Structures are given as C-alpha cells and as structure tokens.
Amino acid sequence: MARSLYEWLWQHEFWLPPGITWEDMQESEDTHYPQPRDLLLSIPFALILVVIRCAFERAIALPLSTKLGVRDKQRPKAQPNPVLETFYSTRCKNPKEGELLSLAKQCDLPVRKVEKWFRRRRNMDRPSLSKKFSEACWRFIFYIISFFTGLAVLYNKPWLWDHRECWTGYPQQPLQPSLFWYYMLELSFYWSLVFTLPFDVKRKDFKEQIVHHAATIFLISFSYCANYIRIGTLVMVIHDASDCFLEPTKIFNYMKWKKTCDSLFVIFSAVFLISRLVIYPYTVLYNTYYYSMEIFQPFFGYYFVNVLLIILQLLHIFWSYLIIHMVYKFILQGTMEKDMRSDTEESDKDEERDKTRDKEKNGIMYFSNVTSNGYIQRNGSEPLDNRAHLANGHAKER
C-alpha cells in the first residue's frame, strides 16, 4: 500500500514537464539536482533556529527593551475562581450576556464582577510589551540577514535581470550550493515559525498567518522538488524586502518613538504595496503563467505552483487593504493608527469606567453624609453650625 502510494505520488507526469522523466534528472559527479530528501534537513535546522531565538530574546532582546524604556503594563490579576476558570478554559473566553448571568448565579457574584474577571483573565493571556518587542527584534534580525543573503546570492544570476532565464534549460538546471543554503535558510525559518506558533504573539489575522505559513512551506518545498529554484528565489527576496521595514516599525512603536515609527511606516507601506502588488505579479505570476509556456506545455506541477502563488497574492491583497486603511487614517489624523491586526488590551477604558462608577457612588455617599451632618443646608441659608469650613480642612469661628 505504501509503495503504491509512493509510486503514484512521484509520477514524473506530476512533477516534470511533458517529455521529461526522472531518468533525465539523474545526477552525476559534476551535476547535482534538488532531491526531496534534502528538505528533511530543514527540520533540525528549524529547531536550531528556535534555540537561537530563545537565547537571543533572553540574552539580548529583553535587556535591550529595558534599556530602551519599553515597560510592561501592570495588569490587575483575576482572583482565583474555579468555576469561572473552568468555563474560561473549556467553553469561551468572552461569554455572552446570558452566560454571564448564569455564571454570576453560580458564583454568587454581581454580573459586573464576573465581567471584570473575564476581562482581567483575557488580559493575563495577552503578551506583554517586552515579549512583542523581543519577537519583533528577532524577526528584524532574520529578515535583514535573509534579504541581504538573497541579494548576495542572486546579484550575479541572469534570471534576476532577465526573467525568461528562469526557464532556460528547465527542469535540467543544476543546483548550486549557494541556492541550496539560501533555500534551507528560508524553509527552516518558516518551519521554526510553525513550531513557535502557539507561543508567539497572536494577532487578529492569526488564521491568515497559518494559511500564509502553510502556503509558504508548501511553495518552497514543491518549488525545490520540482526544481523551480530560480522562480523560488525571486519570491523569497521580494517578500523579505518589505519585512525588513515592518519589524523596526513595530520596535519603534513599542518604544513610543512616534515620529520615527510613522516615518518607517510610510516607507514600509510604499515598499510593501510596490513589491507585493506590482513587482510580485509581474516578476512572479506573469513569469510563471506566460513565460514558462514558451518552454513547455502545462502539466500538474505548472497548475499547482500557480495556485500556491495566487494564494499568496490573495493574502497580499488582504494585508494591502489593512495597510491602505492605516495609511488613510495616518493622512487624516497625522499619526499612525494602532496595528489593526493587534489584539489590544481591554483594561484601560473598562477599568477606568469601573473606577468612575465607584467614585460616583462614593461621591453620592459622601454628599449624603455631609448634608446629614448639617454642613450644607437647603435654600442657601447659613449652616446649622456657627463655624465656616475652609477648603484646607481647618475650621474658623464666625
């Protein structure tokens, strides 16, 4: 059964253009082609990157955040409550009104206190500012290294300047060591992001991020197995270009350097929109869809790689919409709006509202006590007491 599945999966009709078989892709001493087994190396490399990341965040990023004035917010903790904790862990983190009433009866608490408990409990699960800063620092370091590695690998390659060269001699294009290690670097990084996904900062586009990582891993893996190495390198270097500006924008935002953050945000927006909505469709989509047809007829691999590339483009459009919306707000308000993908804390306004209610309630009680003691009398007449109470708390005889 396994052998039949293996033979079916690796049919040359799926992976290679018409007229080319696996026999034509045999390696020799001087010629090496991509081998699917090479991709297994990305797993241990990804684990190494996870270890390096943990060490970097603890030894460098966290101390750096303290020195740069990044302070974590003091969050009120939710009081231990087994009933509410069980509901929070197994059912829902944001209960509806009916569920709040039911839980309030079970715990013999006011509904407002149950609502406050869930709000504080959700905030306890949200990442701290220093964690966000550390994650942004790690990604910034990687994207800088990856982008300039890509440029160093590709600057003397003919397909960087003439995109038709991506298909010259395809699929019998020998694998160069520099391209192999560039692929391993990128694939290992995205595997490491998958491994750390449960622990990373979760944003509102969490599901889109999962789709993005899965599509990227599949695209890199498939392009390697089918020897789409040349087009794959173009995809990777285009993506890394805008990411080099995204992460420092976040870093300066956490540091509250607003002017620097706003300037980088404008640069990032321009680079992202140009690279993802202009350069990517022409350099990659048009290239794979039309230029490749000059060399070979369509086959399964041709359709499959184009579907993956289009999925990435749809994600580009989704994120471009968010960025354009933020740019629009920036132009109107003169300052950058918070990242629409971020999961912001609920405590600020809600806690202030609760404190205001308590103050108002206490103020009414104080007012009642004062009037009952004769300090204020109706109709503006003299106080019942013959002493005038001054603002500083002292009393003076009339």
Coordinates of C-alpha atoms in Angstrom, one line a residue:
M1 CA 0.0 0.0 0.0
A2 CA 2.8 2.4 1.0
R3 CA 4.8 1.5 -2.0
S4 CA 1.9 2.0 -4.4
L5 CA 1.2 5.4 -2.8
Y6 CA 4.9 6.3 -3.1
E7 CA 4.9 5.4 -6.8
W8 CA 1.7 7.3 -7.5
L9 CA 3.0 10.4 -5.7
W10 CA 6.3 10.5 -7.6
Q11 CA 5.0 10.0 -11.1
H12 CA 7.0 12.2 -13.4
E13 CA 3.8 13.5 -15.0
F14 CA 3.1 15.3 -11.8
W15 CA 6.4 16.9 -11.3
L16 CA 8.1 17.3 -14.6
P17 CA 7.1 18.8 -18.0
P18 CA 5.9 16.5 -20.8
G19 CA 8.8 14.6 -22.4
I20 CA 11.0 14.7 -19.3
T21 CA 11.3 11.7 -16.9
W22 CA 13.2 11.0 -13.7
E23 CA 15.9 9.3 -15.8
D24 CA 16.7 12.6 -17.4
M25 CA 17.2 14.1 -13.9
Q26 CA 19.9 11.6 -12.8
E27 CA 22.9 13.2 -11.0
S28 CA 26.5 12.8 -11.9
E29 CA 29.8 13.8 -10.3
D30 CA 29.6 17.3 -11.8
T31 CA 25.9 17.8 -11.9
H32 CA 23.6 17.9 -8.9
Y33 CA 19.8 18.4 -8.9
P34 CA 17.4 19.1 -6.0
Q35 CA 16.5 15.9 -4.1
P36 CA 13.3 15.7 -2.0
R37 CA 15.2 14.1 0.8
D38 CA 17.2 17.3 1.2
L39 CA 14.2 19.0 2.7
L40 CA 14.4 16.8 5.8
L41 CA 17.4 18.9 6.8
S42 CA 15.2 21.9 7.3
I43 CA 13.6 20.3 10.4
P44 CA 16.8 20.1 12.6
F45 CA 17.8 23.5 11.2
A46 CA 14.4 24.9 12.3
L47 CA 14.9 23.5 15.8
I48 CA 18.4 25.1 15.9
L49 CA 16.8 28.5 14.9
V50 CA 14.2 28.1 17.8
V51 CA 17.1 27.6 20.2
I52 CA 19.0 30.6 18.8
R53 CA 15.8 32.7 19.0
C54 CA 15.2 31.8 22.7
A55 CA 18.8 32.6 23.6
F56 CA 18.7 35.9 21.6
E57 CA 15.4 37.0 23.1
R58 CA 16.5 36.3 26.7
A59 CA 20.2 37.5 26.5
I60 CA 19.8 40.4 24.1
A61 CA 16.3 41.5 23.2
L62 CA 14.8 41.6 26.8
P63 CA 17.7 43.6 28.3
L64 CA 17.6 45.9 25.3
S65 CA 13.9 46.5 25.8
T66 CA 14.6 47.6 29.4
K67 CA 17.4 49.9 28.4
L68 CA 15.3 51.5 25.6
G69 CA 12.5 52.2 28.0
V70 CA 10.0 49.6 27.0
R71 CA 7.9 49.0 30.1
D72 CA 5.3 46.3 30.6
K73 CA 1.9 47.4 31.8
Q74 CA 0.9 46.5 35.3
R75 CA -2.2 44.4 34.8
P76 CA -4.7 43.6 37.6
K77 CA -4.9 39.9 38.1
A78 CA -8.1 37.9 38.1
Q79 CA -8.9 36.4 41.5
P80 CA -8.8 32.6 41.6
N81 CA -12.2 31.2 40.9
P82 CA -12.5 27.5 39.8
V83 CA -16.0 27.9 38.2
L84 CA -15.0 30.8 36.1
E85 CA -11.6 29.4 35.3
T86 CA -13.2 26.1 34.1
F87 CA -15.6 28.0 31.8
Y88 CA -12.8 30.2 30.5
S89 CA -10.5 27.2 29.7
T90 CA -13.1 24.8 28.2
R91 CA -16.0 26.9 26.9
C92 CA -15.4 30.5 26.0
K93 CA -13.1 33.4 26.8
N94 CA -15.7 36.1 26.1
P95 CA -19.1 34.9 27.4
K96 CA -22.3 36.4 26.2
E97 CA -24.8 38.2 28.4
G98 CA -26.9 35.1 29.2
E99 CA -23.7 33.1 30.1
L100 CA -22.6 36.0 32.4
L101 CA -25.9 35.9 34.2
S102 CA -25.7 32.1 34.7
L103 CA -22.1 32.3 35.9
A104 CA -23.0 35.1 38.3
K105 CA -25.7 33.0 39.9
Q106 CA -23.3 30.0 40.2
C107 CA -20.6 32.1 41.9
D108 CA -23.0 34.3 43.9
L109 CA -21.3 37.4 42.4
P110 CA -22.6 40.5 40.7
V111 CA -22.6 40.3 36.9
R112 CA -20.3 43.3 36.7
K113 CA -17.7 41.5 38.8
V114 CA -17.9 38.4 36.6
E115 CA -17.5 40.5 33.5
K116 CA -14.5 42.2 35.1
W117 CA -13.0 38.8 36.0
F118 CA -13.1 37.7 32.4
R119 CA -11.7 40.9 31.1
R120 CA -8.8 40.6 33.5
R121 CA -8.3 37.0 32.7
R122 CA -8.1 37.7 29.0
N123 CA -5.6 40.4 29.6
M124 CA -3.4 38.0 31.6
D125 CA -3.2 35.8 28.5
R126 CA -2.2 38.7 26.3
P127 CA 1.6 39.1 25.5
S128 CA 3.5 41.8 27.3
L129 CA 5.1 44.7 25.5
S130 CA 8.6 43.3 26.1
K131 CA 7.6 40.0 24.5
K132 CA 6.3 41.8 21.4
F133 CA 9.5 43.9 21.3
S134 CA 11.7 40.7 21.6
E135 CA 9.7 38.9 18.8
A136 CA 10.0 41.9 16.5
C137 CA 13.8 42.2 17.2
W138 CA 14.3 38.5 16.3
R139 CA 12.3 38.8 13.1
F140 CA 14.0 42.0 12.1
I141 CA 17.5 40.4 12.5
F142 CA 16.4 37.4 10.5
Y143 CA 14.8 39.4 7.6
I144 CA 17.8 41.6 7.3
I145 CA 20.1 38.6 7.1
S146 CA 17.8 36.7 4.8
F147 CA 17.2 39.7 2.4
F148 CA 20.9 40.6 2.0
T149 CA 21.8 36.9 1.7
G150 CA 19.3 36.7 -1.1
L151 CA 20.8 39.7 -2.8
A152 CA 24.3 38.3 -2.4
V153 CA 23.2 35.0 -3.9
L154 CA 21.2 36.5 -6.8
Y155 CA 23.1 39.6 -7.9
N156 CA 25.2 37.8 -10.5
K157 CA 22.4 35.4 -11.6
P158 CA 21.0 36.1 -15.0
W159 CA 17.3 35.4 -14.0
L160 CA 17.4 38.3 -11.6
W161 CA 17.7 40.7 -14.5
D162 CA 16.0 38.7 -17.3
H163 CA 13.1 36.7 -16.0
R164 CA 12.9 34.4 -19.0
E165 CA 16.2 32.9 -17.8
C166 CA 14.1 31.3 -15.1
W167 CA 13.1 28.7 -17.7
T168 CA 16.2 28.3 -19.8
G169 CA 17.0 24.6 -19.7
Y170 CA 14.2 23.8 -17.3
P171 CA 14.0 21.4 -15.5
Q172 CA 17.6 20.3 -16.0
Q173 CA 19.0 23.2 -14.1
P174 CA 21.9 22.2 -11.8
L175 CA 21.6 23.1 -8.1
Q176 CA 24.3 25.5 -7.0
P177 CA 25.4 25.3 -3.3
S178 CA 24.6 28.9 -2.6
L179 CA 21.0 28.4 -3.8
F180 CA 20.7 25.3 -1.7
W181 CA 21.7 27.0 1.5
Y182 CA 19.5 30.0 0.8
Y183 CA 16.6 27.7 0.4
M184 CA 17.4 25.9 3.6
L185 CA 17.7 29.2 5.5
E186 CA 14.2 30.3 4.4
L187 CA 12.5 27.0 4.8
S188 CA 14.0 26.4 8.2
F189 CA 12.8 29.8 9.4
Y190 CA 9.2 29.2 8.3
W191 CA 9.2 25.8 10.0
S192 CA 10.5 27.5 13.1
L193 CA 7.6 29.9 13.0
V194 CA 5.2 27.0 12.8
F195 CA 6.9 25.3 15.8
T196 CA 6.6 28.5 17.9
L197 CA 3.1 29.5 16.6
P198 CA 1.3 28.6 19.9
F199 CA 3.8 30.8 21.9
D200 CA 4.1 33.8 19.5
V201 CA 2.1 37.0 19.7
K202 CA -1.4 36.2 18.4
R203 CA -2.9 38.9 16.2
K204 CA -6.3 39.3 14.6
D205 CA -5.1 37.8 11.3
F206 CA -3.9 34.6 13.1
K207 CA -5.8 32.3 10.7
E208 CA -4.4 34.1 7.7
Q209 CA -0.9 33.8 9.2
I210 CA -1.4 30.0 9.4
V211 CA -2.5 29.9 5.8
H212 CA 0.5 32.1 4.9
H213 CA 3.0 29.8 6.6
A214 CA 1.5 26.6 5.2
A215 CA 1.4 28.0 1.7
T216 CA 4.9 29.3 2.0
I217 CA 6.3 26.0 3.2
F218 CA 4.4 24.1 0.5
L219 CA 5.6 26.5 -2.1
I220 CA 9.2 26.4 -1.1
S221 CA 9.1 22.6 -0.8
F222 CA 7.3 22.0 -4.0
S223 CA 9.5 24.5 -5.9
Y224 CA 12.6 22.7 -4.6
C225 CA 11.4 19.2 -5.5
A226 CA 10.2 20.3 -9.0
N227 CA 13.4 22.4 -9.5
Y228 CA 11.6 25.8 -9.5
I229 CA 14.6 27.1 -7.7
R230 CA 15.0 30.2 -9.8
I231 CA 11.5 31.4 -9.5
G232 CA 11.5 30.5 -5.8
T233 CA 14.5 32.7 -5.1
L234 CA 12.7 35.6 -6.6
V235 CA 9.6 35.0 -4.5
M236 CA 11.7 34.9 -1.3
V237 CA 13.8 38.0 -1.9
I238 CA 10.6 40.0 -2.9
H239 CA 8.9 39.0 0.4
D240 CA 11.9 39.8 2.6
A241 CA 12.2 43.4 1.1
S242 CA 9.1 44.8 2.9
D243 CA 9.5 42.7 6.0
C244 CA 12.8 44.5 6.7
F245 CA 10.8 47.7 7.3
L246 CA 7.8 46.2 9.1
E247 CA 9.7 44.9 12.1
P248 CA 11.6 48.1 13.0
T249 CA 8.3 50.0 12.7
K250 CA 6.9 47.8 15.4
I251 CA 10.1 48.1 17.5
F252 CA 9.9 52.0 17.5
N253 CA 6.2 51.8 18.1
Y254 CA 6.8 49.8 21.3
M255 CA 9.5 52.3 22.3
K256 CA 6.9 55.1 21.7
W257 CA 9.2 56.9 19.2
K258 CA 6.2 58.2 17.3
K259 CA 8.0 60.3 14.6
T260 CA 10.5 57.5 13.7
C261 CA 7.7 54.9 13.8
D262 CA 5.5 57.0 11.5
S263 CA 8.3 57.6 9.0
L264 CA 9.2 53.9 8.9
F265 CA 5.5 53.0 8.5
V266 CA 5.3 55.2 5.4
I267 CA 8.4 53.6 3.9
F268 CA 7.2 50.1 4.8
S269 CA 3.8 50.8 3.2
A270 CA 5.3 52.1 0.0
V271 CA 7.7 49.1 -0.2
F272 CA 5.0 46.6 0.6
L273 CA 2.5 47.9 -1.9
I274 CA 5.0 48.2 -4.7
S275 CA 6.7 44.9 -4.1
R276 CA 3.6 42.8 -3.4
L277 CA 1.1 44.4 -5.8
V278 CA 3.4 45.4 -8.7
I279 CA 6.7 43.6 -8.7
Y280 CA 5.4 40.3 -7.4
P281 CA 2.6 39.9 -10.0
Y282 CA 4.9 40.9 -12.9
T283 CA 8.1 39.2 -11.8
V284 CA 6.5 36.0 -10.5
L285 CA 2.9 35.5 -11.5
Y286 CA 3.2 36.7 -15.1
N287 CA 6.6 34.9 -15.3
T288 CA 5.2 31.5 -14.2
Y289 CA 2.0 31.8 -16.1
Y290 CA 3.2 33.1 -19.5
Y291 CA 7.0 32.9 -19.9
S292 CA 7.1 29.3 -18.8
M293 CA 4.7 28.4 -21.6
E294 CA 7.4 29.4 -24.1
I295 CA 9.5 26.4 -22.9
F296 CA 7.0 23.6 -22.0
Q297 CA 3.3 22.7 -22.1
P298 CA 1.2 22.9 -18.9
F299 CA 1.3 20.0 -16.6
F300 CA 0.2 19.3 -13.0
G301 CA 3.2 21.0 -11.4
Y302 CA 2.6 24.1 -13.5
Y303 CA -1.0 24.4 -12.3
F304 CA -0.1 23.5 -8.7
V305 CA 2.7 26.1 -8.3
N306 CA 0.5 28.8 -9.9
V307 CA -2.3 28.0 -7.4
L308 CA 0.1 28.4 -4.5
L309 CA 1.4 31.7 -5.9
I310 CA -2.1 33.0 -6.4
I311 CA -2.9 32.1 -2.7
L312 CA 0.0 34.3 -1.7
Q313 CA -1.2 37.1 -3.9
L314 CA -4.7 36.9 -2.3
L315 CA -3.1 37.3 1.1
H316 CA -1.1 40.2 -0.2
I317 CA -4.3 41.9 -1.3
F318 CA -5.8 41.3 2.2
W319 CA -2.9 42.8 4.0
S320 CA -2.7 45.6 1.5
Y321 CA -6.3 46.5 2.4
L322 CA -5.3 46.8 6.0
I323 CA -2.2 48.9 5.2
I324 CA -4.1 51.3 2.9
H325 CA -6.7 51.7 5.6
M326 CA -4.0 52.6 8.1
V327 CA -2.3 55.0 5.6
Y328 CA -5.7 56.7 5.1
K329 CA -6.1 57.2 8.9
F330 CA -2.5 58.4 9.1
I331 CA -3.1 61.1 6.4
L332 CA -6.3 62.2 8.2
Q333 CA -5.1 62.1 11.8
G334 CA -1.4 62.9 11.2
T335 CA -0.3 59.9 13.4
M336 CA -0.2 56.2 12.8
E337 CA -3.2 54.2 14.0
K338 CA -2.5 51.1 16.0
D339 CA -1.9 47.9 14.0
M340 CA -5.4 46.7 13.1
R341 CA -4.1 43.1 13.4
S342 CA -3.1 43.7 17.1
D343 CA -5.2 42.3 19.9
T344 CA -5.3 45.3 22.2
E345 CA -6.0 45.2 25.9
E346 CA -9.4 45.9 27.2
S347 CA -8.4 47.0 30.7
D348 CA -7.8 50.7 30.0
K349 CA -11.2 52.1 29.3
D350 CA -13.2 49.4 31.1
E351 CA -11.2 49.7 34.3
E352 CA -11.4 53.5 34.2
R353 CA -15.2 53.2 33.7
D354 CA -15.5 50.9 36.7
K355 CA -13.4 53.3 38.8
T356 CA -15.5 56.2 37.7
R357 CA -18.6 54.4 38.7
D358 CA -17.1 53.6 42.1
K359 CA -16.1 57.2 42.6
E360 CA -19.5 58.5 41.6
K361 CA -21.1 56.0 44.1
N362 CA -18.7 57.1 46.8
G363 CA -19.3 60.7 46.0
I364 CA -23.0 60.3 46.4
M365 CA -22.5 58.6 49.8
Y366 CA -20.2 61.4 50.9
F367 CA -22.6 64.1 49.7
S368 CA -25.4 62.4 51.7
N369 CA -23.2 62.2 54.8
V370 CA -22.2 65.8 54.6
T371 CA -25.8 67.1 54.2
S372 CA -27.0 65.0 57.1
N373 CA -24.3 66.4 59.3
G374 CA -25.5 70.0 58.6
Y375 CA -22.6 71.3 56.5
I376 CA -25.0 72.1 53.7
Q377 CA -28.5 73.4 54.2
R378 CA -31.3 73.9 51.8
N379 CA -32.3 77.3 50.4
G380 CA -28.8 78.6 50.7
S381 CA -29.2 79.7 54.4
E382 CA -26.5 79.7 57.0
P383 CA -25.1 76.4 58.2
L384 CA -26.5 74.9 61.3
D385 CA -23.0 75.0 62.7
N386 CA -21.6 78.5 63.6
R387 CA -18.2 77.6 62.0
A388 CA -17.2 78.1 58.4
H389 CA -15.3 75.1 57.0
L390 CA -12.4 76.2 54.9
A391 CA -11.0 74.3 51.8
N392 CA -7.9 73.3 53.7
G393 CA -9.9 71.4 56.3
H394 CA -9.4 73.9 59.2
A395 CA -12.4 75.5 61.0
K396 CA -12.8 79.1 61.8
E397 CA -15.2 80.7 64.3
R398 CA -17.7 83.2 62.9

